[in-house]
Short mmCIF file of C-alpha atoms in Angstrom, two decimals:
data_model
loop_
_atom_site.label_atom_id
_atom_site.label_comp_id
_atom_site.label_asym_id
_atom_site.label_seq_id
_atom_site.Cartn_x
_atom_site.Cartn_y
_atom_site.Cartn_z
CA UNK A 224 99.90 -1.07 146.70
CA UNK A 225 100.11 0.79 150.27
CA UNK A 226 102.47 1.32 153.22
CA UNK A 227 100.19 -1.73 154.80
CA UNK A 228 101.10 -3.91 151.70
CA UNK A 229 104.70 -3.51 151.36
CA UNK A 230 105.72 -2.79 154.92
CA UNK A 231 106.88 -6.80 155.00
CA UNK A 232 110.87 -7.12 154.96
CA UNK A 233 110.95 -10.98 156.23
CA UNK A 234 108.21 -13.66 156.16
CA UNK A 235 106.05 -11.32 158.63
CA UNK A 236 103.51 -9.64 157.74
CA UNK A 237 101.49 -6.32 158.90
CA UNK A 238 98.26 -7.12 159.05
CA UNK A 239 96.80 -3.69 157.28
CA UNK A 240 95.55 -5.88 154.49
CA UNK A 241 93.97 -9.65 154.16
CA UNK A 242 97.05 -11.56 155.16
CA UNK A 243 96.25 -13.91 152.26
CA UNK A 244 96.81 -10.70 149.98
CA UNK A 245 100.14 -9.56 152.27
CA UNK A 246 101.71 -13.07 151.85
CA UNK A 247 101.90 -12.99 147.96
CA UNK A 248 104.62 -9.78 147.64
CA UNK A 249 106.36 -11.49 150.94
CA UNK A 250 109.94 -13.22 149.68
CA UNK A 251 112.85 -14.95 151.61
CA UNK A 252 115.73 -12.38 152.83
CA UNK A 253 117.74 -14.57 150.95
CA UNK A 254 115.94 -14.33 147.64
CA UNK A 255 117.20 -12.43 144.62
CA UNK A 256 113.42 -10.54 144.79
CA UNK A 257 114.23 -9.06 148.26
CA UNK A 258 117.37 -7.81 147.24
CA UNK A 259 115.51 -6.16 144.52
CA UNK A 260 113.20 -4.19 146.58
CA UNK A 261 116.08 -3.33 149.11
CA UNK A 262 118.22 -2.07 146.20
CA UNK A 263 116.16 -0.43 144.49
CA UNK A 264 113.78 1.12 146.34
CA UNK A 265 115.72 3.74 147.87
CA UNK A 266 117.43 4.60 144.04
CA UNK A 267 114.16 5.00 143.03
CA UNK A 268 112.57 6.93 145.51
CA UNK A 269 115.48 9.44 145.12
CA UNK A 270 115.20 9.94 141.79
CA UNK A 271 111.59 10.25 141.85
CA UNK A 272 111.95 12.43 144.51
CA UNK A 273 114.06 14.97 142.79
CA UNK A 274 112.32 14.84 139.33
CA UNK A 275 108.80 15.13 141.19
CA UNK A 276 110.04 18.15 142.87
CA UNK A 277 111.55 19.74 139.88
CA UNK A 278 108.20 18.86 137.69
CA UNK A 279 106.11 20.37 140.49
CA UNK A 280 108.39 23.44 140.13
CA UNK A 281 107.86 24.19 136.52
CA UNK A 282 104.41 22.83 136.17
CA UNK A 283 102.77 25.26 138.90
CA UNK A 284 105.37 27.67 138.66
CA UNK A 285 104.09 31.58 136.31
CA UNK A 286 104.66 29.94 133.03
CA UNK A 287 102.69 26.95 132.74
CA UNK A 288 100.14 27.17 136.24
CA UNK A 289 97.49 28.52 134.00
CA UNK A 290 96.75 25.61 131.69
CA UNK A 291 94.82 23.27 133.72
CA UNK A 292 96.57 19.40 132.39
CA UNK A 293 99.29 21.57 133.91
CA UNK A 294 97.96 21.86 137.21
CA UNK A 295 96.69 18.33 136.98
CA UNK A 296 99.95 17.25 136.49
CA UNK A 297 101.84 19.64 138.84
CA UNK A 298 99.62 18.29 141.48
CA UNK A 299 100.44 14.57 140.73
CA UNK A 300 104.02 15.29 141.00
CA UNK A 301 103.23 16.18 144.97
CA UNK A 302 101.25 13.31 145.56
CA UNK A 303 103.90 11.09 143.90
CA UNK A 304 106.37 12.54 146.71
CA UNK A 305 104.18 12.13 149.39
CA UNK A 306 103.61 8.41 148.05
CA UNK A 307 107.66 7.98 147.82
CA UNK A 308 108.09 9.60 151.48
CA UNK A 309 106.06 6.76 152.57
CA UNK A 310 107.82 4.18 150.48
CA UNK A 311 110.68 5.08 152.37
CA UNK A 312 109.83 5.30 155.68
CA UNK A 313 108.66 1.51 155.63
CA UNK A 314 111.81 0.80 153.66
CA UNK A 315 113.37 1.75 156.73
CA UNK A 316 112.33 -1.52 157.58
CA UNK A 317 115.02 -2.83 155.61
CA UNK A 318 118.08 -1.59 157.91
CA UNK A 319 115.89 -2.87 160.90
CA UNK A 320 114.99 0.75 161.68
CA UNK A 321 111.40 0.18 162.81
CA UNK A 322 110.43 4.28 162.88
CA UNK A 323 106.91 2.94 160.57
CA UNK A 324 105.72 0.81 163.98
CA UNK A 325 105.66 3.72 166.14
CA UNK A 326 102.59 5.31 167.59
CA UNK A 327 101.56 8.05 165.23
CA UNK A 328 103.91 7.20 162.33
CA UNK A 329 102.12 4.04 161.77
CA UNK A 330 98.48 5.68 161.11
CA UNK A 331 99.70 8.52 158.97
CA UNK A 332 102.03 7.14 156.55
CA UNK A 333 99.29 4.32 155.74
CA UNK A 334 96.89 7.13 155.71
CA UNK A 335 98.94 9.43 153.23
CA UNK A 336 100.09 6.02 151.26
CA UNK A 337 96.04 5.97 150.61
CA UNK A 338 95.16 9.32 149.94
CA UNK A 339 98.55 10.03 147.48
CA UNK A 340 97.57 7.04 145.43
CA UNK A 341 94.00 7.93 145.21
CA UNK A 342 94.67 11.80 143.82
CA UNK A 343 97.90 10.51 141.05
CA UNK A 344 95.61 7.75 139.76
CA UNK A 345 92.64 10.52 139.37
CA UNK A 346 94.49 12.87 138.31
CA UNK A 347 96.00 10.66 135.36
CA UNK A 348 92.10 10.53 134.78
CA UNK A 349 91.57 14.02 134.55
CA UNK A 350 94.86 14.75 132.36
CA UNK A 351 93.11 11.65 130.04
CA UNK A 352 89.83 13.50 130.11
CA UNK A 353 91.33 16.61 128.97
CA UNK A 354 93.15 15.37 126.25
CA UNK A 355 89.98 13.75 125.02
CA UNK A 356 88.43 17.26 125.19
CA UNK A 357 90.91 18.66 122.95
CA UNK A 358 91.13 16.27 120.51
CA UNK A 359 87.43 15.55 120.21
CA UNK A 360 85.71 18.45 120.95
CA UNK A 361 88.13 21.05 120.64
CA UNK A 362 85.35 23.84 120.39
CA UNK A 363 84.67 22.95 124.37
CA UNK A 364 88.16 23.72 125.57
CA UNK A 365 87.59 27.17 126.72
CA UNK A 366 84.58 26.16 128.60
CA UNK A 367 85.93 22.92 130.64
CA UNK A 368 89.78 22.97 130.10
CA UNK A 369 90.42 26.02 132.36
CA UNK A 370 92.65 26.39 135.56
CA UNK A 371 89.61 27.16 138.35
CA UNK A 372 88.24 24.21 136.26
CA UNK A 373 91.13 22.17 138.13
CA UNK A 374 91.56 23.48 141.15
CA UNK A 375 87.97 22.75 141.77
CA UNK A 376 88.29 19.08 140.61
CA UNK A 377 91.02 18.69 143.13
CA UNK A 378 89.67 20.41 145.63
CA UNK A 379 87.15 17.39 145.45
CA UNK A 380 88.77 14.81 145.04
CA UNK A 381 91.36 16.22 147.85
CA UNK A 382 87.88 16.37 149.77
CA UNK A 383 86.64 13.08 149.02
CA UNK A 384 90.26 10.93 149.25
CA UNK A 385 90.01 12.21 152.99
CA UNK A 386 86.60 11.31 153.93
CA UNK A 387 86.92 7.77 152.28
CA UNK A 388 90.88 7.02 153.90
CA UNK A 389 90.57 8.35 157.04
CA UNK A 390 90.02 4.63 158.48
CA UNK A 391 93.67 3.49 159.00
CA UNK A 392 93.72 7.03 161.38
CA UNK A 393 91.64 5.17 163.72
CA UNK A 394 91.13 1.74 163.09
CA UNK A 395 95.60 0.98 163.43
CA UNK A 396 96.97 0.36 166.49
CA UNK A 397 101.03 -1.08 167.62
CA UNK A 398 101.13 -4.22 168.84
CA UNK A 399 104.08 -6.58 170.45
CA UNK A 400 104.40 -9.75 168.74
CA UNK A 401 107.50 -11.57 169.63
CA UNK A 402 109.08 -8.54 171.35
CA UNK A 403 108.89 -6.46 168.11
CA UNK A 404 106.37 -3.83 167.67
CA UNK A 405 103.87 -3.86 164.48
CA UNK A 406 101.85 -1.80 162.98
CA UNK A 407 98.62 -3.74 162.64
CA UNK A 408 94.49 -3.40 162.10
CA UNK A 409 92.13 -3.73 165.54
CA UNK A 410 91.01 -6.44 165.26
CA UNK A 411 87.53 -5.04 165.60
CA UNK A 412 87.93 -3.08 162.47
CA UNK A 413 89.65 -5.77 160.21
CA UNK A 414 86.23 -6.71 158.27
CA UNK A 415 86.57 -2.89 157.46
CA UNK A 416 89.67 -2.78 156.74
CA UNK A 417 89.00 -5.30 154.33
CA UNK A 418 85.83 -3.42 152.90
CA UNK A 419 88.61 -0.65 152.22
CA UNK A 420 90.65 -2.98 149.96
CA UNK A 421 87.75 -3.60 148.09
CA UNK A 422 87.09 0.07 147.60
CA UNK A 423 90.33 0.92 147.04
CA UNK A 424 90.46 -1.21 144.21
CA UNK A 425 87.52 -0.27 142.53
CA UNK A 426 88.66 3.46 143.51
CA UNK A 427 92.12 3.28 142.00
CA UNK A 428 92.22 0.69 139.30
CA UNK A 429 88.43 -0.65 138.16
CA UNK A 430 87.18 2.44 137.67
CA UNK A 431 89.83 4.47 136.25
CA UNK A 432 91.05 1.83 134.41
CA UNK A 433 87.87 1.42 132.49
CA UNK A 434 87.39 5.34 131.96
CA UNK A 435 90.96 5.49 130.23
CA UNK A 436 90.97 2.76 128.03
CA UNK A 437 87.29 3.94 126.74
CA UNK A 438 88.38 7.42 126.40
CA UNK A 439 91.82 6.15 124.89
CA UNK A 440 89.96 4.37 121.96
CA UNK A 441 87.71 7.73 121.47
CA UNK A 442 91.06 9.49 120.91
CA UNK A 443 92.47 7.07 118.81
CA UNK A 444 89.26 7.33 116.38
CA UNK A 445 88.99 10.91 116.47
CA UNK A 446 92.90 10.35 115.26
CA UNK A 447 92.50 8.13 113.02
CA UNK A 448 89.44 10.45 111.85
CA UNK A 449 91.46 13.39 111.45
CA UNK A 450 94.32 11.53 109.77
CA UNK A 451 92.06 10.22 107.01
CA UNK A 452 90.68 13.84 106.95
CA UNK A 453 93.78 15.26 105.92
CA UNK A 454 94.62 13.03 103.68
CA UNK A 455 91.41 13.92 101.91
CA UNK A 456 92.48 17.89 102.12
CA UNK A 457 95.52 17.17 100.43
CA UNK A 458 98.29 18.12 103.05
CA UNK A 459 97.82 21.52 102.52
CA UNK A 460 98.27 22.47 106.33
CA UNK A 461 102.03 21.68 106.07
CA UNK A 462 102.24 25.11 105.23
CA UNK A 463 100.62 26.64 107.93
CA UNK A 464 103.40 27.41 110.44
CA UNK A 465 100.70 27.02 113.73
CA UNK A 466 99.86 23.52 112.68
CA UNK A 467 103.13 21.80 114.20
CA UNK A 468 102.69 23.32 117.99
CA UNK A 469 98.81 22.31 117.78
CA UNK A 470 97.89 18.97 119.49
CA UNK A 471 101.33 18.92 121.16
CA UNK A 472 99.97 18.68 124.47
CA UNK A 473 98.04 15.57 122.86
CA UNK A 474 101.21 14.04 122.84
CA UNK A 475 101.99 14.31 126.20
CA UNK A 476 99.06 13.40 127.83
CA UNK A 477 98.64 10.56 125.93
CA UNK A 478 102.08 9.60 126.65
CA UNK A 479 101.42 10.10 130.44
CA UNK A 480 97.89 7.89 129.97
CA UNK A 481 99.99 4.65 128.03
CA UNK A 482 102.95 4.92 130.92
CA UNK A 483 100.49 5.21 134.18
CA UNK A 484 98.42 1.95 132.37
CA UNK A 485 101.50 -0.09 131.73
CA UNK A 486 103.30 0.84 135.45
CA UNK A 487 100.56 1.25 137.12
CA UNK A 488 97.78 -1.53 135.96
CA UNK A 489 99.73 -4.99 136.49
CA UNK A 490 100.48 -5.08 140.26
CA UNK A 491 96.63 -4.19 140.65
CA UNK A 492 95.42 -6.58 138.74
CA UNK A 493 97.19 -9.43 140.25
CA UNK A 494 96.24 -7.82 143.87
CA UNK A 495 92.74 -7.89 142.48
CA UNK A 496 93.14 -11.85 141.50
CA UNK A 497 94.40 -12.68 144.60
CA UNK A 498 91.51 -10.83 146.78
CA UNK A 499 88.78 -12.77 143.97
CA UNK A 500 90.81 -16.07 144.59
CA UNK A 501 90.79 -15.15 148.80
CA UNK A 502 87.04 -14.50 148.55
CA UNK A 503 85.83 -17.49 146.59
CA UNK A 504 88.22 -19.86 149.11
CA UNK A 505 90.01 -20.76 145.96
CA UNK A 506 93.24 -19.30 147.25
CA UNK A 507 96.30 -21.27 147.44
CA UNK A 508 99.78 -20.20 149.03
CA UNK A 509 101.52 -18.06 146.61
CA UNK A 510 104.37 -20.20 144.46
CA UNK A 511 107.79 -18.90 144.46
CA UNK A 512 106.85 -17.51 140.40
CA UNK A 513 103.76 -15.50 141.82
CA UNK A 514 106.31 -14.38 144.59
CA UNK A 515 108.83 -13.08 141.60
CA UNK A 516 106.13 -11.82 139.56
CA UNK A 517 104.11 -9.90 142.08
CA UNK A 518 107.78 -8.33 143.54
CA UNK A 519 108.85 -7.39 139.80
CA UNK A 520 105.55 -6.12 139.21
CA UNK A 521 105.79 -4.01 142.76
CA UNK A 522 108.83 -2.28 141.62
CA UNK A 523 106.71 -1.37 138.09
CA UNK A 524 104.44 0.29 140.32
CA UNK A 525 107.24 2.11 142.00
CA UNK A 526 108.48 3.17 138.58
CA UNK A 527 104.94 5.07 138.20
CA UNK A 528 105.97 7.33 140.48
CA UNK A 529 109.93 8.22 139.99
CA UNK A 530 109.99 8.46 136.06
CA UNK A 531 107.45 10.98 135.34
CA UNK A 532 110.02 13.93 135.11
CA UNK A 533 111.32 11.72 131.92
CA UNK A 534 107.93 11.78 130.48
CA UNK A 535 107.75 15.56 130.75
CA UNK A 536 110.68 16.10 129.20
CA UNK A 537 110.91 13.79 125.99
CA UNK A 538 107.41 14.31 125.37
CA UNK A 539 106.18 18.05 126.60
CA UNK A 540 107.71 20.44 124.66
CA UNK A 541 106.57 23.36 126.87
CA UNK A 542 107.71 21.61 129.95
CA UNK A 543 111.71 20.88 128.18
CA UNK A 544 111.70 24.75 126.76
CA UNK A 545 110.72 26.17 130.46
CA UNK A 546 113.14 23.89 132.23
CA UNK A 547 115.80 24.79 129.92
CA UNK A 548 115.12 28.38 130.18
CA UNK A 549 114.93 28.24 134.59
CA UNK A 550 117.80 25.88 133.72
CA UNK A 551 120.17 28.77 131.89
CA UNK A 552 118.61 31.48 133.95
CA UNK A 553 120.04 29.62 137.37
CA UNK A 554 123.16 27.81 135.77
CA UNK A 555 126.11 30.59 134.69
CA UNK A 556 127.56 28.57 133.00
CA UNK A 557 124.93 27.19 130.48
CA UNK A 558 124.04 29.19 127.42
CA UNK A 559 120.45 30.04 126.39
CA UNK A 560 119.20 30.21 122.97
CA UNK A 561 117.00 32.42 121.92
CA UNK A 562 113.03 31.13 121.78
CA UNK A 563 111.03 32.36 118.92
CA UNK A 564 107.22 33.12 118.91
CA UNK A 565 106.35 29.94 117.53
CA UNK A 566 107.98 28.22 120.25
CA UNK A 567 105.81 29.98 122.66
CA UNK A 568 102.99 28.76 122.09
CA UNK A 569 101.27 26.65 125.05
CA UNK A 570 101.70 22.93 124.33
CA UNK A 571 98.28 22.96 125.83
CA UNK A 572 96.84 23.97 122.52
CA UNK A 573 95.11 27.05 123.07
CA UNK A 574 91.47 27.85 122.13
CA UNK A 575 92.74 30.82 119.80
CA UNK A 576 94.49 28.50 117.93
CA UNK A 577 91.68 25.29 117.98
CA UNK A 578 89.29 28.12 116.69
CA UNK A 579 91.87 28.49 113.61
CA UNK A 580 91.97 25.46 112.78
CA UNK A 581 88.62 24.40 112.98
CA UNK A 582 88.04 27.94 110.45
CA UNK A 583 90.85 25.78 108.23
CA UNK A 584 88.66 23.16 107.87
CA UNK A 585 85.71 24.86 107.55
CA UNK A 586 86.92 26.06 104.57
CA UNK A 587 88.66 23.56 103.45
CA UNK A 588 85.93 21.55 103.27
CA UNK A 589 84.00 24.66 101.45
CA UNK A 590 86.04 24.64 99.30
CA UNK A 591 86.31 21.47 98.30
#
């Protein structure tokens, strides 16, 4: 979902998507669903806000900038800002400050809604790549999982979200209906408009969707592989002190993968329903459950982008020890304990330490 889809406060509507697609997330002012996107919108924006800004921090700050899921991540953190800046400013809506129907304001926060949702998705993607790199083909890290690796992905996909969303730059205009100004589509470019929707959806939930699920059930395999594996070697790698901090990184970008599917995925999938039920002419006005549905599943997809920072931490064991240690080196009155080697080694699993434990089961296996 965009500015244009969830700029609607009342039982208008903007006019930056199908209006059959618009009407579904539209509920009464009096309705225990508007309250919940009035409430909670600006809570969650803030706290996204401020654990964005603090995962940006740490993720492309000295320590951890050189591992590329880092980057990846770092980089969705800023998008997922940018995203929540626009949340707000059509929030604004709310308090009947109409700053999103202004000339300028209008085109660019639909614009950046686009292009911020089109880099967090793919980046998701690229973290889920990675992590299928290092689990099942571990030997190929050094070549592919590498920070100029990442910058020059997004560098791309920077590239290509701007050539593919600059429409609503152009094709948006402000319009007085009723003595209120909107932020609507010409009406010579709504067919396009509409041709966007359908490539934004393939773009940011089709495609993706299908990559990560396949690439989920490699990594699961490749686990399940592995587990029977060492089962067969007879646990012997509990004694090798490296073993815990390998595959850690696993962890967390699996964890990221499972909570971008289940925030991200339902809101687009009933968006995509409604646009297959709007093009076959089988579309019907939205009951008030599709209304309560579509608005709880909205404020899922908000959640994709405020609770990240709590993903990082419980999961990324790299990403809690550096924010501790920024944490004690900024705080006076917090005391630091002392990290040991073992604790510094990169989450990220690095190729010195795949290469020694792909030698362990080398000969393991020999020597079997």
């Amino acid at each position: 979902m965009h500015a244009s889809s969830i700029s609607q406060t009342d039982n208008e509507t903007t006019f930056n998507t199908t209006p059959e697609v618009d009407k579904l997330y539209v509920a009464p002012t009096d309705s225990p669903d508007y309250f919940l996107r009035k409430y909670s919108l600006p809570v969650l924006c803030a706290i996204g806000f401020i654990g964005n800004s603090l995962s940006a921090a740490l993720f492309l700050g000295k320590t951890l900038r050189g591992f590329s899921c880092c980057i990846f991540l770092g980089v969705r953190s800023i998008t997922d800002n940018g995203f929540l800046i626009t949340l707000l400013i059509v929030w604004l809506d709310f308090l009947d400050v109409r700053v999103f129907h202004t000339v300028g304001v209008c085109h660019i926060t639909v614009f950046l809604s686009y292009v911020c949702s089109f880099l967090s998705v793919w980046c998701v993607v690229c973290v889920t790549v990675e992590n299928y790199v290092r689990i099942c083909h571990p030997m190929s890290i050094k070549l592919y999982c590498t920070s100029r690796t990442a910058v020059m992905i997004i560098s791309f996909l920077t590239f290509a979200s701007l050539c593919i969303y600059n429409i609503p730059l152009w094709s948006n205009e402000i319009v007085d209906i009723y003595d209120l100004n909107y932020c609507v589509t010409k009406r010579t470019y709504q067919d396009l408009q509409l041709v966007l929707t359908y490539i934004d959806t393939a773009m940011t939930l089709i495609i993706p969707l299908v990559a990560m699920i396949v690439l989920m059930v490699m990594i699961l395999l490749k686990g399940m592989e592995a587990s029977k594996r060492k089962l067969r070697l007879g646990h012997h790698r509990s004694k090798n002190r490296l073993v815990p901090s390998y595959g850690t990184v696993a962890g967390l970008l699996t964890a990221v993968s499972i909570t971008f599917i289940f925030l991200h995925t339902p809101i687009h999938i009933f968006k995509l329903k409604v646009i297959i039920e709007t093009v076959s002419g089988k579309y019907k006005v939205a009951s008030l459950t599709d209304l309560t549905i579509g608005n709880v599943f909205q404020v899922m997809y908000y959640l994709n982008s405020s609770v990240n920072f709590l993903v990082y931490y419980i999961c990324g064991k790299n990403f809690r020890r550096v924010f501790k240690e920024v944490l004690c080196k900024n705080v006076s009155c917090c005391v630091c304990p002392d990290v040991d080697d073992e604790d510094r080694l990169s989450d990220a699993g690095t190729t010195e330490l795949t290469i020694i434990l792909e030698k362990s089961d080398a000969g393991s296996e020999k020597s079997r």
